[in-house]
Amino acid sequence: MKKISLVVPCYNEQEVIKLFYKEIQKIKKDFKNVSFEIIFVNDGSKDKTLEIIRELSKNDDVRYLSFSRNFGKEAAMYAGLEASTGDYVAVMDADLQDPPALLHEMYEILESGEYDSVATRRVTRKGEPVIRSFFARMYYKIINKISKTEIVDGARDYRLMSRKMVDAVLSVQEYNRFSKGIFSWVGFRTKWLEYENAKRAAGESKWSFGKLFLYSLDSIVAFSTVPLSIASVMGILFCFVAFLMIIFVIVRTLMYGDPTSGWPSMVCIMFFIGGVQLLCIGIIGQYLSKTYLEVKKRPIYIVAEKKKDKKNG
Ligand code: UDP
Ligand code: MG
């Protein structure tokens, strides 16, 4: 008998958790000889999420972890994967934007033994603000240019993985986690399923535009060092331009006897160079700050309360 673990990060999801549980019960009948384990990870919710999870955990197929505060979805996924005991493990959002109906197909594909992971990507961005889609597309273009790790456009975190792959993902212990990158970085054979974007069942998205923007910057720092070379490239370029300018000024002075004049152009150049220097220092600072956080080796999450698997005590 095979076991599937569903890892569900939850942050203020009181409206949808019960609905999610019900939907999972519905799809269970498609599976033969498979047991389920649902692991809710309460990521420091401020509403009734934890109470609802506790109540649901009276069912045998539900376990939960509850964080001491909000650590973010990445930490919640990591904790859930670590707690999972299934042969196959899926990461799913609580809001039913990751259609549970796909699980059966994913399971069949993994069972055939050809793949280690079945991932999903949405092919439409319907129901999303136009500006957001535009920036999302730009982001994927840029990161795929400057990172060796492929980040698939529209990829969700929703995927079913074999135990082998889950263990590999867990072995990546970095503090600044960007799962889409880590899933791709660990390799293995992955099949992609496409589906149309679904609206949230209830409640609100936890991601503001600003939060997403910072998340995208973090992911660039985590998976590319190209921005660091910007300083070197600009340095070389500026030296070259400066060299041409020096020659120009010398020649002009010799030929026309005209000493360089005009402080406005000087001020502009100073501002420009100053700006470029600050930009480069800022980029280095980004990498330094991430390195600082990694070096501290703080735990990725802290559990305040949990219900463990019976077998493991
Ligand atoms: N989530 C979380 N911690 C956070 C933010 C979100 O565990 O700090 C969970 C949230 O409960 C949901 C999933 O991550 O199950 C995806 O969040 P959301 O639906 O808000 O993101 P979107 O689908 O809009 O990208
Ligand atoms: Mg969602």
GROMACS .gro file of C-alpha atoms and ligand atoms in nm:
model
  339
    1MET     CA    1   0.000   0.000   0.000
    2LYS     CA    2   0.135   0.340  -0.103
    3LYS     CA    3   0.103   0.656   0.101
    4ILE     CA    4   0.060   1.010  -0.028
    5SER     CA    5   0.141   1.304   0.198
    6LEU     CA    6  -0.019   1.639   0.124
    7VAL     CA    7   0.169   1.936   0.266
    8VAL     CA    8  -0.057   2.239   0.307
    9PRO     CA    9   0.089   2.572   0.424
   10CYS     CA   10  -0.183   2.782   0.587
   11TYR     CA   11  -0.170   3.147   0.681
   12ASN     CA   12  -0.502   3.302   0.782
   13GLU     CA   13  -0.706   3.049   0.586
   14GLN     CA   14  -1.004   2.999   0.817
   15GLU     CA   15  -1.250   3.032   0.528
   16VAL     CA   16  -1.107   2.757   0.313
   17ILE     CA   17  -0.949   2.486   0.529
   18LYS     CA   18  -1.264   2.283   0.585
   19LEU     CA   19  -1.354   2.316   0.221
   20PHE     CA   20  -1.007   2.194   0.128
   21TYR     CA   21  -1.040   1.891   0.355
   22LYS     CA   22  -1.379   1.807   0.203
   23GLU     CA   23  -1.243   1.826  -0.151
   24ILE     CA   24  -0.959   1.591  -0.061
   25GLN     CA   25  -1.204   1.340   0.085
   26LYS     CA   26  -1.394   1.353  -0.245
   27ILE     CA   27  -1.096   1.265  -0.462
   28LYS     CA   28  -0.978   0.984  -0.236
   29LYS     CA   29  -1.217   0.739  -0.397
   30ASP     CA   30  -1.027   0.765  -0.727
   31PHE     CA   31  -0.731   0.597  -0.561
   32LYS     CA   32  -0.702   0.227  -0.491
   33ASN     CA   33  -0.466   0.093  -0.229
   34VAL     CA   34  -0.342   0.436  -0.136
   35SER     CA   35  -0.355   0.599   0.205
   36PHE     CA   36  -0.343   0.972   0.261
   37GLU     CA   37  -0.179   1.193   0.517
   38ILE     CA   38  -0.266   1.563   0.520
   39ILE     CA   39  -0.013   1.782   0.696
   40PHE     CA   40  -0.141   2.131   0.770
   41VAL     CA   41   0.134   2.374   0.856
   42ASN     CA   42  -0.008   2.671   1.041
   43ASP     CA   43   0.225   2.956   0.959
   44GLY     CA   44   0.146   3.180   1.256
   45SER     CA   45  -0.210   3.260   1.150
   46LYS     CA   46  -0.388   3.533   1.340
   47ASP     CA   47  -0.740   3.403   1.277
   48LYS     CA   48  -0.914   3.077   1.365
   49THR     CA   49  -0.700   2.865   1.133
   50LEU     CA   50  -0.525   2.675   1.415
   51GLU     CA   51  -0.851   2.593   1.592
   52ILE     CA   52  -1.000   2.456   1.273
   53ILE     CA   53  -0.689   2.250   1.205
   54ARG     CA   54  -0.690   2.111   1.559
   55GLU     CA   55  -1.051   2.007   1.513
   56LEU     CA   56  -0.977   1.843   1.176
   57SER     CA   57  -0.681   1.660   1.329
   58LYS     CA   58  -0.924   1.437   1.515
   59ASN     CA   59  -0.943   1.255   1.182
   60ASP     CA   60  -0.676   0.991   1.142
   61ASP     CA   61  -0.552   1.127   0.810
   62VAL     CA   62  -0.472   1.474   0.943
   63ARG     CA   63  -0.157   1.591   1.118
   64TYR     CA   64  -0.042   1.942   1.181
   65LEU     CA   65   0.246   2.165   1.279
   66SER     CA   66   0.195   2.511   1.415
   67PHE     CA   67   0.470   2.772   1.399
   68SER     CA   68   0.548   3.010   1.682
   69ARG     CA   69   0.498   3.302   1.440
   70ASN     CA   70   0.467   3.372   1.067
   71PHE     CA   71   0.779   3.235   0.898
   72GLY     CA   72   0.656   3.253   0.539
   73LYS     CA   73   0.529   2.997   0.291
   74GLU     CA   74   0.879   2.874   0.206
   75ALA     CA   75   0.948   2.780   0.568
   76ALA     CA   76   0.604   2.620   0.596
   77MET     CA   77   0.670   2.404   0.289
   78TYR     CA   78   1.006   2.297   0.425
   79ALA     CA   79   0.858   2.203   0.762
   80GLY     CA   80   0.580   2.007   0.596
   81LEU     CA   81   0.817   1.817   0.369
   82GLU     CA   82   1.035   1.737   0.669
   83ALA     CA   83   0.736   1.604   0.862
   84SER     CA   84   0.599   1.401   0.571
   85THR     CA   85   0.625   1.022   0.579
   86GLY     CA   86   0.457   0.930   0.248
   87ASP     CA   87   0.610   0.753  -0.053
   88TYR     CA   88   0.486   1.048  -0.254
   89VAL     CA   89   0.454   1.401  -0.127
   90ALA     CA   90   0.256   1.689  -0.274
   91VAL     CA   91   0.272   2.055  -0.182
   92MET     CA   92  -0.069   2.223  -0.211
   93ASP     CA   93  -0.215   2.565  -0.132
   94ALA     CA   94  -0.505   2.567   0.109
   95ASP     CA   95  -0.717   2.792  -0.112
   96LEU     CA   96  -0.798   2.522  -0.374
   97GLN     CA   97  -0.611   2.712  -0.644
   98ASP     CA   98  -0.418   2.389  -0.687
   99PRO     CA   99  -0.685   2.156  -0.823
  100PRO     CA  100  -0.695   1.834  -0.614
  101ALA     CA  101  -0.850   1.662  -0.917
  102LEU     CA  102  -0.503   1.658  -1.078
  103LEU     CA  103  -0.359   1.443  -0.799
  104HIS     CA  104  -0.476   1.118  -0.947
  105GLU     CA  105  -0.314   1.184  -1.283
  106MET     CA  106   0.005   1.292  -1.108
  107TYR     CA  107   0.005   0.976  -0.903
  108GLU     CA  108  -0.040   0.752  -1.207
  109ILE     CA  109   0.249   0.922  -1.384
  110LEU     CA  110   0.483   0.869  -1.088
  111GLU     CA  111   0.367   0.511  -1.046
  112SER     CA  112   0.467   0.436  -1.403
  113GLY     CA  113   0.821   0.491  -1.276
  114GLU     CA  114   0.934   0.716  -1.556
  115TYR     CA  115   0.934   1.037  -1.356
  116ASP     CA  116   1.035   1.146  -1.007
  117SER     CA  117   0.814   1.448  -0.997
  118VAL     CA  118   0.502   1.586  -1.163
  119ALA     CA  119   0.480   1.962  -1.150
  120THR     CA  120   0.211   2.204  -1.260
  121ARG     CA  121   0.218   2.532  -1.442
  122ARG     CA  122  -0.064   2.761  -1.526
  123VAL     CA  123  -0.091   2.861  -1.885
  124THR     CA  124  -0.319   3.157  -1.832
  125ARG     CA  125  -0.300   3.441  -1.588
  126LYS     CA  126  -0.671   3.514  -1.609
  127GLY     CA  127  -0.814   3.712  -1.320
  128GLU     CA  128  -0.480   3.874  -1.247
  129PRO     CA  129  -0.408   4.247  -1.288
  130VAL     CA  130  -0.242   4.320  -1.626
  131ILE     CA  131   0.050   4.502  -1.467
  132ARG     CA  132   0.121   4.205  -1.244
  133SER     CA  133   0.125   3.963  -1.538
  134PHE     CA  134   0.357   4.198  -1.726
  135PHE     CA  135   0.609   4.213  -1.442
  136ALA     CA  136   0.581   3.840  -1.384
  137ARG     CA  137   0.669   3.772  -1.746
  138MET     CA  138   0.961   4.014  -1.737
  139TYR     CA  139   1.085   3.850  -1.419
  140TYR     CA  140   1.088   3.503  -1.573
  141LYS     CA  141   1.270   3.633  -1.880
  142ILE     CA  142   1.541   3.801  -1.671
  143ILE     CA  143   1.597   3.521  -1.421
  144ASN     CA  144   1.624   3.259  -1.692
  145LYS     CA  145   1.884   3.469  -1.871
  146ILE     CA  146   2.104   3.517  -1.566
  147SER     CA  147   2.055   3.189  -1.380
  148LYS     CA  148   2.173   2.844  -1.475
  149THR     CA  149   1.880   2.692  -1.287
  150GLU     CA  150   1.569   2.692  -1.503
  151ILE     CA  151   1.271   2.868  -1.349
  152VAL     CA  152   0.964   2.772  -1.553
  153ASP     CA  153   0.722   3.055  -1.635
  154GLY     CA  154   0.393   3.011  -1.454
  155ALA     CA  155   0.520   2.721  -1.244
  156ARG     CA  156   0.324   2.664  -0.925
  157ASP     CA  157   0.464   2.515  -0.609
  158TYR     CA  158   0.197   2.245  -0.656
  159ARG     CA  159   0.372   1.920  -0.742
  160LEU     CA  160   0.385   1.555  -0.645
  161MET     CA  161   0.732   1.420  -0.570
  162SER     CA  162   0.884   1.083  -0.501
  163ARG     CA  163   1.049   1.023  -0.164
  164LYS     CA  164   1.387   1.036  -0.336
  165MET     CA  165   1.326   1.385  -0.461
  166VAL     CA  166   1.178   1.507  -0.130
  167ASP     CA  167   1.491   1.391   0.051
  168ALA     CA  168   1.702   1.576  -0.204
  169VAL     CA  169   1.499   1.895  -0.154
  170LEU     CA  170   1.536   1.861   0.223
  171SER     CA  171   1.910   1.821   0.189
  172VAL     CA  172   1.923   2.177   0.053
  173GLN     CA  173   1.936   2.350   0.387
  174GLU     CA  174   1.968   2.715   0.291
  175TYR     CA  175   1.786   2.973   0.496
  176ASN     CA  176   1.679   3.194   0.206
  177ARG     CA  177   1.459   2.939   0.037
  178PHE     CA  178   1.316   2.979  -0.310
  179SER     CA  179   1.145   2.647  -0.372
  180LYS     CA  180   1.076   2.689  -0.743
  181GLY     CA  181   1.450   2.717  -0.788
  182ILE     CA  182   1.537   2.441  -0.543
  183PHE     CA  183   1.295   2.193  -0.708
  184SER     CA  184   1.465   2.261  -1.038
  185TRP     CA  185   1.817   2.268  -0.892
  186VAL     CA  186   1.796   1.917  -0.740
  187GLY     CA  187   1.727   1.781  -1.087
  188PHE     CA  188   1.537   1.452  -1.142
  189ARG     CA  189   1.295   1.385  -1.421
  190THR     CA  190   0.998   1.617  -1.401
  191LYS     CA  191   0.679   1.603  -1.603
  192TRP     CA  192   0.484   1.926  -1.643
  193LEU     CA  193   0.106   1.940  -1.642
  194GLU     CA  194  -0.067   2.253  -1.758
  195TYR     CA  195  -0.391   2.391  -1.631
  196GLU     CA  196  -0.599   2.705  -1.640
  197ASN     CA  197  -0.568   2.948  -1.354
  198ALA     CA  198  -0.835   2.890  -1.089
  199LYS     CA  199  -0.970   3.161  -0.861
  200ARG     CA  200  -0.921   3.137  -0.486
  201ALA     CA  201  -1.211   2.946  -0.322
  202ALA     CA  202  -1.244   3.209  -0.049
  203GLY     CA  203  -1.032   3.449   0.153
  204GLU     CA  204  -0.763   3.677   0.014
  205SER     CA  205  -0.424   3.638  -0.149
  206LYS     CA  206  -0.140   3.695   0.097
  207TRP     CA  207   0.084   3.839  -0.171
  208SER     CA  208   0.082   4.210  -0.234
  209PHE     CA  209   0.266   4.346  -0.535
  210GLY     CA  210   0.545   4.479  -0.312
  211LYS     CA  211   0.589   4.144  -0.138
  212LEU     CA  212   0.611   3.966  -0.472
  213PHE     CA  213   0.865   4.218  -0.596
  214LEU     CA  214   1.093   4.162  -0.296
  215TYR     CA  215   1.046   3.786  -0.332
  216SER     CA  216   1.160   3.807  -0.693
  217LEU     CA  217   1.472   4.004  -0.593
  218ASP     CA  218   1.549   3.744  -0.325
  219SER     CA  219   1.517   3.466  -0.580
  220ILE     CA  220   1.759   3.641  -0.815
  221VAL     CA  221   2.014   3.675  -0.535
  222ALA     CA  222   1.957   3.310  -0.442
  223PHE     CA  223   1.999   3.168  -0.791
  224SER     CA  224   2.231   3.398  -0.982
  225THR     CA  225   2.556   3.582  -0.922
  226VAL     CA  226   2.533   3.776  -1.248
  227PRO     CA  227   2.431   4.104  -1.079
  228LEU     CA  228   2.764   4.092  -0.898
  229SER     CA  229   2.948   4.112  -1.227
  230ILE     CA  230   2.764   4.432  -1.316
  231ALA     CA  231   3.017   4.627  -1.111
  232SER     CA  232   3.311   4.479  -1.300
  233VAL     CA  233   3.151   4.529  -1.641
  234MET     CA  234   3.053   4.888  -1.566
  235GLY     CA  235   3.398   4.957  -1.423
  236ILE     CA  236   3.566   4.845  -1.743
  237LEU     CA  237   3.319   5.035  -1.959
  238PHE     CA  238   3.361   5.358  -1.763
  239CYS     CA  239   3.740   5.336  -1.772
  240PHE     CA  240   3.720   5.301  -2.148
  241VAL     CA  241   3.488   5.602  -2.185
  242ALA     CA  242   3.707   5.806  -1.951
  243PHE     CA  243   4.011   5.719  -2.161
  244LEU     CA  244   3.841   5.844  -2.480
  245MET     CA  245   3.735   6.162  -2.304
  246ILE     CA  246   4.090   6.232  -2.182
  247ILE     CA  247   4.225   6.200  -2.535
  248PHE     CA  248   3.947   6.423  -2.667
  249VAL     CA  249   4.021   6.696  -2.413
  250ILE     CA  250   4.397   6.684  -2.469
  251VAL     CA  251   4.363   6.703  -2.847
  252ARG     CA  252   4.109   6.983  -2.828
  253THR     CA  253   4.328   7.187  -2.593
  254LEU     CA  254   4.635   7.142  -2.816
  255MET     CA  255   4.450   7.231  -3.133
  256TYR     CA  256   4.228   7.519  -3.017
  257GLY     CA  257   4.398   7.619  -2.693
  258ASP     CA  258   4.060   7.598  -2.525
  259PRO     CA  259   4.075   7.473  -2.165
  260THR     CA  260   3.777   7.261  -2.060
  261SER     CA  261   3.481   7.471  -1.949
  262GLY     CA  262   3.136   7.415  -1.811
  263TRP     CA  263   3.057   7.292  -1.466
  264PRO     CA  264   2.698   7.172  -1.545
  265SER     CA  265   2.829   6.883  -1.749
  266MET     CA  266   3.074   6.808  -1.469
  267VAL     CA  267   2.797   6.796  -1.211
  268CYS     CA  268   2.590   6.563  -1.431
  269ILE     CA  269   2.882   6.328  -1.472
  270MET     CA  270   2.950   6.329  -1.099
  271PHE     CA  271   2.589   6.245  -1.023
  272PHE     CA  272   2.588   5.972  -1.282
  273ILE     CA  273   2.906   5.806  -1.160
  274GLY     CA  274   2.796   5.847  -0.799
  275GLY     CA  275   2.468   5.675  -0.883
  276VAL     CA  276   2.635   5.386  -1.058
  277GLN     CA  277   2.872   5.339  -0.765
  278LEU     CA  278   2.588   5.334  -0.515
  279LEU     CA  279   2.399   5.087  -0.733
  280CYS     CA  280   2.697   4.852  -0.735
  281ILE     CA  281   2.753   4.884  -0.362
  282GLY     CA  282   2.380   4.812  -0.317
  283ILE     CA  283   2.406   4.494  -0.522
  284ILE     CA  284   2.706   4.376  -0.322
  285GLY     CA  285   2.511   4.466  -0.007
  286GLN     CA  286   2.225   4.240  -0.114
  287TYR     CA  287   2.454   3.943  -0.147
  288LEU     CA  288   2.636   4.030   0.173
  289SER     CA  289   2.313   4.053   0.372
  290LYS     CA  290   2.197   3.714   0.244
  291THR     CA  291   2.536   3.566   0.324
  292TYR     CA  292   2.508   3.717   0.673
  293LEU     CA  293   2.173   3.550   0.729
  294GLU     CA  294   2.302   3.214   0.603
  295VAL     CA  295   2.611   3.231   0.823
  296LYS     CA  296   2.400   3.285   1.133
  297LYS     CA  297   2.248   2.941   1.074
  298ARG     CA  298   1.918   3.025   1.237
  299PRO     CA  299   1.655   2.751   1.213
  300ILE     CA  300   1.422   2.785   0.914
  301TYR     CA  301   1.115   2.760   1.139
  302ILE     CA  302   1.016   2.707   1.501
  303VAL     CA  303   0.731   2.478   1.597
  304ALA     CA  304   0.507   2.576   1.887
  305GLU     CA  305   0.265   2.285   1.868
  306LYS     CA  306   0.212   1.971   1.665
  307LYS     CA  307   0.028   1.645   1.619
  308LYS     CA  308   0.264   1.373   1.519
  309ASP     CA  309   0.210   1.066   1.309
  310LYS     CA  310   0.093   0.783   1.533
  311LYS     CA  311   0.359   0.541   1.419
  312ASN     CA  312   0.636   0.788   1.497
  313GLY     CA  313   0.496   0.856   1.844
  314UDP     N1  314   0.100   3.112   0.295
  314UDP     C1  315   0.177   3.080   0.407
  314UDP     N2  316   0.250   3.177   0.468
  314UDP     C2  317   0.254   3.306   0.423
  314UDP     C3  318   0.177   3.338   0.307
  314UDP     C4  319   0.103   3.238   0.246
  314UDP     O1  320   0.178   2.965   0.451
  314UDP     O2  321   0.322   3.389   0.483
  314UDP     C5  322   0.020   3.007   0.229
  314UDP     C6  323  -0.127   3.040   0.213
  314UDP     O3  324  -0.200   3.007   0.327
  314UDP     C7  325  -0.166   2.956   0.092
  314UDP     C8  326  -0.040   2.954   0.010
  314UDP     O4  327   0.067   2.991   0.098
  314UDP     O5  328  -0.201   2.822   0.129
  314UDP     C9  329  -0.046   3.047  -0.108
  314UDP     O6  330  -0.083   3.175  -0.066
  314UDP     P1  331  -0.181   3.267  -0.150
  314UDP     O7  332  -0.299   3.188  -0.197
  314UDP     O8  333  -0.208   3.387  -0.067
  314UDP     O9  334  -0.087   3.305  -0.272
  314UDP     P2  335  -0.132   3.319  -0.426
  314UDP    O10  336  -0.208   3.194  -0.462
  314UDP    O11  337  -0.215   3.440  -0.435
  314UDP    O12  338  -0.001   3.329  -0.499
  315MG      MG  339  -0.365   3.125  -0.375
   0.00000   0.00000   0.00000
